[in-house]
PDB file of C-alpha atoms in Angstrom:
ATOM      1  CA  UNK D  19     -18.350  15.895  24.871  1.00  0.00           C
ATOM      2  CA  UNK D  20     -15.204  17.799  25.154  1.00  0.00           C
ATOM      3  CA  UNK D  21     -14.161  18.454  21.271  1.00  0.00           C
ATOM      4  CA  UNK D  22     -10.099  18.171  21.028  1.00  0.00           C
ATOM      5  CA  UNK D  23      -8.790  21.418  20.373  1.00  0.00           C
ATOM      6  CA  UNK D  24      -5.664  22.376  18.855  1.00  0.00           C
ATOM      7  CA  UNK D  25      -5.844  26.241  21.049  1.00  0.00           C
ATOM      8  CA  UNK D  26      -3.154  24.860  23.457  1.00  0.00           C
ATOM      9  CA  UNK D  27      -0.886  24.503  20.518  1.00  0.00           C
ATOM     10  CA  UNK D  28      -1.630  27.839  18.679  1.00  0.00           C
ATOM     11  CA  UNK D  29      -1.293  29.568  22.040  1.00  0.00           C
ATOM     12  CA  UNK D  30       2.484  28.056  22.747  1.00  0.00           C
ATOM     13  CA  UNK D  31       3.210  28.830  19.273  1.00  0.00           C
ATOM     14  CA  UNK D  32       2.033  32.540  20.351  1.00  0.00           C
ATOM     15  CA  UNK D  33       3.735  32.665  23.214  1.00  0.00           C
ATOM     16  CA  UNK D  34       7.056  31.732  21.782  1.00  0.00           C
ATOM     17  CA  UNK D  35       6.561  33.899  18.840  1.00  0.00           C
ATOM     18  CA  UNK D  36       6.044  37.009  21.716  1.00  0.00           C
ATOM     19  CA  UNK D  37       9.063  35.750  23.073  1.00  0.00           C
ATOM     20  CA  UNK D  38      11.303  35.842  20.451  1.00  0.00           C
ATOM     21  CA  UNK D  39       9.849  38.907  18.972  1.00  0.00           C
ATOM     22  CA  UNK D  40      10.313  41.012  22.320  1.00  0.00           C
ATOM     23  CA  UNK D  41      13.977  39.752  22.142  1.00  0.00           C
ATOM     24  CA  UNK D  42      15.555  40.671  18.925  1.00  0.00           C
ATOM     25  CA  UNK D  43      12.936  42.202  16.599  1.00  0.00           C
ATOM     26  CA  UNK D  44      13.770  45.546  18.048  1.00  0.00           C
ATOM     27  CA  UNK D  45      17.385  45.596  17.480  1.00  0.00           C
ATOM     28  CA  UNK D  46      17.227  44.489  13.776  1.00  0.00           C
ATOM     29  CA  UNK D  47      14.420  46.590  13.210  1.00  0.00           C
ATOM     30  CA  UNK D  48      16.173  49.728  14.568  1.00  0.00           C
ATOM     31  CA  UNK D  49      19.489  48.623  12.531  1.00  0.00           C
ATOM     32  CA  UNK D  50      18.310  47.373   9.172  1.00  0.00           C
ATOM     33  CA  UNK D  51      15.047  49.926   9.080  1.00  0.00           C
ATOM     34  CA  UNK D  52      16.709  53.132  10.469  1.00  0.00           C
ATOM     35  CA  UNK D  53      20.256  52.706  11.114  1.00  0.00           C
ATOM     36  CA  UNK D  54      21.549  51.546   7.726  1.00  0.00           C
ATOM     37  CA  UNK D  55      19.303  53.110   5.498  1.00  0.00           C
ATOM     38  CA  UNK D  56      19.951  56.615   7.109  1.00  0.00           C
ATOM     39  CA  UNK D  57      23.231  56.307   7.367  1.00  0.00           C
ATOM     40  CA  UNK D  58      23.491  56.813  11.134  1.00  0.00           C
ATOM     41  CA  UNK D  59      25.591  53.379  11.778  1.00  0.00           C
ATOM     42  CA  UNK D  60      27.935  51.956   8.138  1.00  0.00           C
ATOM     43  CA  UNK D  61      25.728  49.478   6.921  1.00  0.00           C
ATOM     44  CA  UNK D  62      27.402  45.695   6.399  1.00  0.00           C
ATOM     45  CA  UNK D  63      28.842  45.049   2.749  1.00  0.00           C
ATOM     46  CA  UNK D  64      26.733  42.653   0.665  1.00  0.00           C
ATOM     47  CA  UNK D  65      29.689  40.085   0.945  1.00  0.00           C
ATOM     48  CA  UNK D  66      29.418  40.201   4.834  1.00  0.00           C
ATOM     49  CA  UNK D  67      25.758  39.537   5.269  1.00  0.00           C
ATOM     50  CA  UNK D  68      26.066  37.128   2.100  1.00  0.00           C
ATOM     51  CA  UNK D  69      28.812  35.422   4.333  1.00  0.00           C
ATOM     52  CA  UNK D  70      26.709  35.459   7.530  1.00  0.00           C
ATOM     53  CA  UNK D  71      23.507  33.956   5.871  1.00  0.00           C
ATOM     54  CA  UNK D  72      25.621  31.506   3.929  1.00  0.00           C
ATOM     55  CA  UNK D  73      26.151  30.071   7.324  1.00  0.00           C
ATOM     56  CA  UNK D  74      23.648  27.068   8.617  1.00  0.00           C
ATOM     57  CA  UNK D  75      23.364  28.046  11.567  1.00  0.00           C
ATOM     58  CA  UNK D  76      22.420  31.498  10.671  1.00  0.00           C
ATOM     59  CA  UNK D  77      19.807  30.626   8.199  1.00  0.00           C
ATOM     60  CA  UNK D  78      18.358  28.106  11.306  1.00  0.00           C
ATOM     61  CA  UNK D  79      17.866  31.191  13.101  1.00  0.00           C
ATOM     62  CA  UNK D  80      16.248  33.377  10.529  1.00  0.00           C
ATOM     63  CA  UNK D  81      13.843  30.621   9.654  1.00  0.00           C
ATOM     64  CA  UNK D  82      12.864  30.040  13.385  1.00  0.00           C
ATOM     65  CA  UNK D  83      12.592  33.606  13.641  1.00  0.00           C
ATOM     66  CA  UNK D  84      10.088  33.736  10.636  1.00  0.00           C
ATOM     67  CA  UNK D  85       8.255  31.043  11.745  1.00  0.00           C
ATOM     68  CA  UNK D  86       7.643  32.105  15.320  1.00  0.00           C
ATOM     69  CA  UNK D  87       6.997  35.517  14.779  1.00  0.00           C
ATOM     70  CA  UNK D  88       4.550  34.733  11.786  1.00  0.00           C
ATOM     71  CA  UNK D  89       2.590  32.493  14.208  1.00  0.00           C
ATOM     72  CA  UNK D  90       2.586  34.809  17.050  1.00  0.00           C
ATOM     73  CA  UNK D  91       1.058  37.476  14.448  1.00  0.00           C
ATOM     74  CA  UNK D  92      -1.564  35.233  13.502  1.00  0.00           C
ATOM     75  CA  UNK D  93      -2.930  34.463  16.535  1.00  0.00           C
ATOM     76  CA  UNK D  94      -2.693  37.565  18.176  1.00  0.00           C
ATOM     77  CA  UNK D  95      -4.137  39.385  15.247  1.00  0.00           C
ATOM     78  CA  UNK D  96      -6.959  36.863  15.063  1.00  0.00           C
ATOM     79  CA  UNK D  97      -7.883  37.786  18.089  1.00  0.00           C
ATOM     80  CA  UNK D  98      -8.034  41.429  17.756  1.00  0.00           C
ATOM     81  CA  UNK D  99     -10.600  40.996  15.153  1.00  0.00           C
ATOM     82  CA  UNK D 100     -12.734  38.783  17.087  1.00  0.00           C
ATOM     83  CA  UNK D 101     -12.584  41.241  20.092  1.00  0.00           C
ATOM     84  CA  UNK D 102     -11.698  44.609  18.648  1.00  0.00           C
ATOM     85  CA  UNK D 103     -13.911  44.841  15.673  1.00  0.00           C
ATOM     86  CA  UNK D 104     -16.162  41.817  17.150  1.00  0.00           C
ATOM     87  CA  UNK D 105     -16.717  39.858  13.625  1.00  0.00           C
ATOM     88  CA  UNK D 106     -17.204  36.575  15.091  1.00  0.00           C
ATOM     89  CA  UNK D 107     -19.307  35.551  12.414  1.00  0.00           C
ATOM     90  CA  UNK D 108     -16.175  35.351  10.172  1.00  0.00           C
ATOM     91  CA  UNK D 109     -14.486  32.996  12.402  1.00  0.00           C
ATOM     92  CA  UNK D 110     -13.823  30.549   9.762  1.00  0.00           C
ATOM     93  CA  UNK D 111     -12.662  33.138   7.288  1.00  0.00           C
ATOM     94  CA  UNK D 112     -10.332  34.968   9.836  1.00  0.00           C
ATOM     95  CA  UNK D 113      -8.867  31.395  11.051  1.00  0.00           C
ATOM     96  CA  UNK D 114      -8.108  30.099   7.449  1.00  0.00           C
ATOM     97  CA  UNK D 115      -6.532  33.857   6.556  1.00  0.00           C
ATOM     98  CA  UNK D 116      -4.609  34.427   9.616  1.00  0.00           C
ATOM     99  CA  UNK D 117      -2.916  30.794  10.057  1.00  0.00           C
ATOM    100  CA  UNK D 118      -2.681  30.308   6.293  1.00  0.00           C
ATOM    101  CA  UNK D 119      -0.821  33.606   6.114  1.00  0.00           C
ATOM    102  CA  UNK D 120       1.318  32.075   8.640  1.00  0.00           C
ATOM    103  CA  UNK D 121       1.886  28.965   6.712  1.00  0.00           C
ATOM    104  CA  UNK D 122       2.340  30.772   3.413  1.00  0.00           C
ATOM    105  CA  UNK D 123       5.111  32.921   5.215  1.00  0.00           C
ATOM    106  CA  UNK D 124       7.092  29.738   7.026  1.00  0.00           C
ATOM    107  CA  UNK D 125       7.011  27.714   3.268  1.00  0.00           C
ATOM    108  CA  UNK D 126       8.240  31.139   1.822  1.00  0.00           C
ATOM    109  CA  UNK D 127      11.140  31.464   4.270  1.00  0.00           C
ATOM    110  CA  UNK D 128      11.665  27.825   4.244  1.00  0.00           C
ATOM    111  CA  UNK D 129      12.234  27.981   0.630  1.00  0.00           C
ATOM    112  CA  UNK D 130      14.062  30.919   0.434  1.00  0.00           C
ATOM    113  CA  UNK D 131      16.863  29.798   3.398  1.00  0.00           C
ATOM    114  CA  UNK D 132      17.031  26.451   1.912  1.00  0.00           C
ATOM    115  CA  UNK D 133      18.118  27.091  -1.641  1.00  0.00           C
ATOM    116  CA  UNK D 134      20.430  29.918  -0.329  1.00  0.00           C
ATOM    117  CA  UNK D 135      23.819  29.947  -2.129  1.00  0.00           C
TER     118      UNK D 135
ATOM    119  CA  UNK G   8     -51.500  28.342  51.143  1.00  0.00           C
ATOM    120  CA  UNK G   9     -49.351  26.625  48.919  1.00  0.00           C
ATOM    121  CA  UNK G  10     -51.830  24.660  47.076  1.00  0.00           C
ATOM    122  CA  UNK G  11     -53.639  27.862  46.006  1.00  0.00           C
ATOM    123  CA  UNK G  12     -50.308  29.029  43.935  1.00  0.00           C
ATOM    124  CA  UNK G  13     -50.601  28.747  40.355  1.00  0.00           C
ATOM    125  CA  UNK G  14     -48.796  25.702  39.092  1.00  0.00           C
ATOM    126  CA  UNK G  15     -45.499  26.467  36.980  1.00  0.00           C
ATOM    127  CA  UNK G  16     -45.358  26.931  33.606  1.00  0.00           C
ATOM    128  CA  UNK G  17     -42.712  25.643  32.022  1.00  0.00           C
ATOM    129  CA  UNK G  18     -41.795  26.643  28.571  1.00  0.00           C
ATOM    130  CA  UNK G  19     -39.417  24.566  25.789  1.00  0.00           C
ATOM    131  CA  UNK G  20     -37.446  28.011  25.528  1.00  0.00           C
ATOM    132  CA  UNK G  21     -35.263  29.723  26.916  1.00  0.00           C
ATOM    133  CA  UNK G  22     -35.893  33.201  27.461  1.00  0.00           C
ATOM    134  CA  UNK G  23     -33.946  36.043  25.829  1.00  0.00           C
ATOM    135  CA  UNK G  24     -30.938  36.703  27.396  1.00  0.00           C
ATOM    136  CA  UNK G  25     -30.070  40.696  28.239  1.00  0.00           C
ATOM    137  CA  UNK G  26     -27.277  41.387  26.417  1.00  0.00           C
ATOM    138  CA  UNK G  27     -26.480  44.764  25.419  1.00  0.00           C
ATOM    139  CA  UNK G  28     -24.934  45.154  22.361  1.00  0.00           C
ATOM    140  CA  UNK G  29     -20.895  46.686  22.445  1.00  0.00           C
ATOM    141  CA  UNK G  30     -20.119  49.211  20.286  1.00  0.00           C
ATOM    142  CA  UNK G  31     -17.466  48.531  17.871  1.00  0.00           C
ATOM    143  CA  UNK G  32     -15.202  51.013  18.908  1.00  0.00           C
ATOM    144  CA  UNK G  33     -15.766  50.288  22.785  1.00  0.00           C
ATOM    145  CA  UNK G  34     -11.789  50.100  23.041  1.00  0.00           C
ATOM    146  CA  UNK G  35     -11.465  53.576  22.537  1.00  0.00           C
ATOM    147  CA  UNK G  36     -13.733  54.269  25.611  1.00  0.00           C
ATOM    148  CA  UNK G  37     -10.851  53.867  27.969  1.00  0.00           C
ATOM    149  CA  UNK G  38      -7.219  54.370  28.388  1.00  0.00           C
ATOM    150  CA  UNK G  39      -6.439  50.830  28.934  1.00  0.00           C
ATOM    151  CA  UNK G  40      -8.229  49.154  26.531  1.00  0.00           C
ATOM    152  CA  UNK G  41      -6.725  51.388  24.120  1.00  0.00           C
ATOM    153  CA  UNK G  42      -3.314  50.159  25.159  1.00  0.00           C
ATOM    154  CA  UNK G  43      -4.482  46.862  24.887  1.00  0.00           C
ATOM    155  CA  UNK G  44      -5.768  47.114  21.278  1.00  0.00           C
ATOM    156  CA  UNK G  45      -2.632  49.035  20.711  1.00  0.00           C
ATOM    157  CA  UNK G  46      -0.584  46.144  22.173  1.00  0.00           C
ATOM    158  CA  UNK G  47      -2.776  43.337  19.820  1.00  0.00           C
ATOM    159  CA  UNK G  48      -2.068  45.726  16.844  1.00  0.00           C
ATOM    160  CA  UNK G  49       1.649  45.478  17.322  1.00  0.00           C
ATOM    161  CA  UNK G  50       1.611  41.731  16.212  1.00  0.00           C
ATOM    162  CA  UNK G  51       0.833  43.384  12.502  1.00  0.00           C
ATOM    163  CA  UNK G  52       3.806  45.131  12.681  1.00  0.00           C
ATOM    164  CA  UNK G  53       6.197  41.925  13.782  1.00  0.00           C
ATOM    165  CA  UNK G  54       4.337  40.648  10.644  1.00  0.00           C
ATOM    166  CA  UNK G  55       5.979  43.697   8.708  1.00  0.00           C
ATOM    167  CA  UNK G  56       9.452  43.093  10.074  1.00  0.00           C
ATOM    168  CA  UNK G  57       9.154  39.336   8.332  1.00  0.00           C
ATOM    169  CA  UNK G  58       8.319  40.517   5.403  1.00  0.00           C
ATOM    170  CA  UNK G  59      11.061  42.971   4.923  1.00  0.00           C
ATOM    171  CA  UNK G  60      13.189  40.268   6.186  1.00  0.00           C
ATOM    172  CA  UNK G  61      12.258  37.946   3.764  1.00  0.00           C
ATOM    173  CA  UNK G  62      12.926  40.546   0.883  1.00  0.00           C
ATOM    174  CA  UNK G  63      16.335  41.305   2.149  1.00  0.00           C
ATOM    175  CA  UNK G  64      17.129  37.539   1.914  1.00  0.00           C
ATOM    176  CA  UNK G  65      15.667  37.429  -1.506  1.00  0.00           C
ATOM    177  CA  UNK G  66      17.377  40.175  -2.633  1.00  0.00           C
ATOM    178  CA  UNK G  67      20.731  38.709  -0.560  1.00  0.00           C
ATOM    179  CA  UNK G  68      20.356  35.526  -2.727  1.00  0.00           C
ATOM    180  CA  UNK G  69      19.933  37.201  -6.202  1.00  0.00           C
ATOM    181  CA  UNK G  70      23.028  39.410  -6.038  1.00  0.00           C
ATOM    182  CA  UNK G  71      24.520  42.446  -5.726  1.00  0.00           C
ATOM    183  CA  UNK G  72      22.352  44.408  -7.861  1.00  0.00           C
ATOM    184  CA  UNK G  73      19.426  43.112  -6.379  1.00  0.00           C
ATOM    185  CA  UNK G  74      20.511  44.049  -3.219  1.00  0.00           C
ATOM    186  CA  UNK G  75      21.698  47.488  -3.710  1.00  0.00           C
ATOM    187  CA  UNK G  76      17.902  47.956  -5.195  1.00  0.00           C
ATOM    188  CA  UNK G  77      16.490  46.734  -1.984  1.00  0.00           C
ATOM    189  CA  UNK G  78      18.890  48.957   0.264  1.00  0.00           C
ATOM    190  CA  UNK G  79      17.608  52.040  -2.285  1.00  0.00           C
ATOM    191  CA  UNK G  80      13.864  50.880  -1.372  1.00  0.00           C
ATOM    192  CA  UNK G  81      14.906  51.047   2.229  1.00  0.00           C
ATOM    193  CA  UNK G  82      15.610  54.500   2.003  1.00  0.00           C
ATOM    194  CA  UNK G  83      12.384  55.455   0.164  1.00  0.00           C
ATOM    195  CA  UNK G  84      10.883  58.359   3.009  1.00  0.00           C
ATOM    196  CA  UNK G  85       7.260  56.450   3.488  1.00  0.00           C
ATOM    197  CA  UNK G  86       9.138  52.895   4.039  1.00  0.00           C
ATOM    198  CA  UNK G  87      11.656  54.827   6.492  1.00  0.00           C
ATOM    199  CA  UNK G  88       8.429  56.300   8.007  1.00  0.00           C
ATOM    200  CA  UNK G  89       6.493  52.960   8.267  1.00  0.00           C
ATOM    201  CA  UNK G  90       9.632  51.482  10.001  1.00  0.00           C
ATOM    202  CA  UNK G  91       9.918  54.379  12.223  1.00  0.00           C
ATOM    203  CA  UNK G  92       6.044  53.380  13.077  1.00  0.00           C
ATOM    204  CA  UNK G  93       7.200  49.655  13.795  1.00  0.00           C
ATOM    205  CA  UNK G  94       9.852  50.143  15.896  1.00  0.00           C
ATOM    206  CA  UNK G  95       7.856  51.850  18.118  1.00  0.00           C
ATOM    207  CA  UNK G  96       4.820  49.115  18.078  1.00  0.00           C
ATOM    208  CA  UNK G  97       7.874  46.231  18.247  1.00  0.00           C
ATOM    209  CA  UNK G  98       9.374  48.067  21.774  1.00  0.00           C
ATOM    210  CA  UNK G  99       6.309  48.516  22.747  1.00  0.00           C
ATOM    211  CA  UNK G 100       5.511  44.719  22.306  1.00  0.00           C
ATOM    212  CA  UNK G 101       8.680  44.456  23.993  1.00  0.00           C
ATOM    213  CA  UNK G 102       8.014  45.952  27.165  1.00  0.00           C
ATOM    214  CA  UNK G 103       4.621  44.814  27.740  1.00  0.00           C
ATOM    215  CA  UNK G 104       5.842  41.422  27.228  1.00  0.00           C
ATOM    216  CA  UNK G 105       8.621  41.754  29.349  1.00  0.00           C
ATOM    217  CA  UNK G 106       6.593  43.607  32.288  1.00  0.00           C
ATOM    218  CA  UNK G 107       3.874  40.737  32.171  1.00  0.00           C
ATOM    219  CA  UNK G 108       6.245  38.072  32.620  1.00  0.00           C
ATOM    220  CA  UNK G 109       6.006  37.827  36.445  1.00  0.00           C
ATOM    221  CA  UNK G 110       2.589  37.319  36.174  1.00  0.00           C
ATOM    222  CA  UNK G 111       2.607  34.463  32.905  1.00  0.00           C
ATOM    223  CA  UNK G 112       5.574  32.558  35.335  1.00  0.00           C
ATOM    224  CA  UNK G 113       5.762  32.942  38.857  1.00  0.00           C
ATOM    225  CA  UNK G 114       9.201  31.365  39.272  1.00  0.00           C
ATOM    226  CA  UNK G 115       9.989  29.877  42.925  1.00  0.00           C
ATOM    227  CA  UNK G 116      13.420  30.019  44.490  1.00  0.00           C
ATOM    228  CA  UNK G 117      14.094  28.052  47.593  1.00  0.00           C
ATOM    229  CA  UNK G 118      10.470  28.274  48.686  1.00  0.00           C
ATOM    230  CA  UNK G 119      10.319  31.609  48.154  1.00  0.00           C
ATOM    231  CA  UNK G 120       9.012  33.303  45.243  1.00  0.00           C
ATOM    232  CA  UNK G 121      11.462  35.375  43.341  1.00  0.00           C
ATOM    233  CA  UNK G 122      10.408  38.990  43.402  1.00  0.00           C
ATOM    234  CA  UNK G 123       8.800  40.552  40.207  1.00  0.00           C
ATOM    235  CA  UNK G 124      11.099  43.383  39.919  1.00  0.00           C
ATOM    236  CA  UNK G 125      14.197  40.776  39.758  1.00  0.00           C
ATOM    237  CA  UNK G 126      12.096  38.597  37.107  1.00  0.00           C
ATOM    238  CA  UNK G 127      11.548  41.862  34.844  1.00  0.00           C
ATOM    239  CA  UNK G 128      14.906  43.101  35.246  1.00  0.00           C
ATOM    240  CA  UNK G 129      16.559  39.571  34.199  1.00  0.00           C
ATOM    241  CA  UNK G 130      14.582  39.919  30.904  1.00  0.00           C
ATOM    242  CA  UNK G 131      15.660  43.726  30.435  1.00  0.00           C
ATOM    243  CA  UNK G 132      19.121  42.812  30.732  1.00  0.00           C
ATOM    244  CA  UNK G 133      18.734  39.776  28.724  1.00  0.00           C
ATOM    245  CA  UNK G 134      17.181  42.282  25.960  1.00  0.00           C
ATOM    246  CA  UNK G 135      19.978  44.472  26.337  1.00  0.00           C
ATOM    247  CA  UNK G 136      22.683  41.306  25.748  1.00  0.00           C
ATOM    248  CA  UNK G 137      20.720  39.617  22.923  1.00  0.00           C
ATOM    249  CA  UNK G 138      20.384  43.247  21.052  1.00  0.00           C
ATOM    250  CA  UNK G 139      24.294  43.727  21.534  1.00  0.00           C
ATOM    251  CA  UNK G 140      25.259  40.184  20.583  1.00  0.00           C
ATOM    252  CA  UNK G 141      22.631  40.696  16.907  1.00  0.00           C
ATOM    253  CA  UNK G 142      24.249  44.127  16.169  1.00  0.00           C
ATOM    254  CA  UNK G 143      27.936  43.184  16.792  1.00  0.00           C
ATOM    255  CA  UNK G 144      27.019  40.276  13.923  1.00  0.00           C
ATOM    256  CA  UNK G 145      25.348  42.783  11.850  1.00  0.00           C
ATOM    257  CA  UNK G 146      27.660  45.898  12.301  1.00  0.00           C
ATOM    258  CA  UNK G 147      30.872  45.832  10.504  1.00  0.00           C
ATOM    259  CA  UNK G 148      33.147  48.818   9.333  1.00  0.00           C
TER     260      UNK G 148
END
């Protein structure tokens, strides 16, 4: 009997997250983590960012970005632990920690963005 | 002759499989293995970026003082160093991801397979365009 597997769904999330991460994270990180703090490019003002994040479309974008990127991490990191460190005996624990972490982060992102004023 | 062959004996148990134990550090043995693991590790830095982004959103929602504190935190040399390493890994993720795109999805057009180079080139062009759009929204003087 073939067991119903949720692996295809998890893989699809990993894949979608991989595309999302590849296209937008490098520029976000370069600006937020290096160019703005080091003063290479003038940082956007608090008011500008506030106005930007108040737009529902921005919040939807940020939510999808967090959600997909976290599930991308969960899937890939799970297999890194399986293959890289060969800790298959902790299968269930790793599964719960990875996807649990991704769900926690997604809920947190949803909470922060939904209540953003 | 065949009558004299000893009868085959069956046992209920499987014979032991020959499975040599692979070292935990197998991925250090060759460069392609190491590259594979580094690519997998890039996911940790993707997650770190989400953490920074969520901290930024939280600071934004808490007011100008909280946001100024967040900006100071980003200037901490250790955080800058971590973000520099993160940038390396996310760019590594992006390039390896785009380079694999033709293998992941073979596109056919007019009965012919679209050349790999064209698919990869399109991905890089889209990457540049998307980066410019994101930068346009964030960079204001």
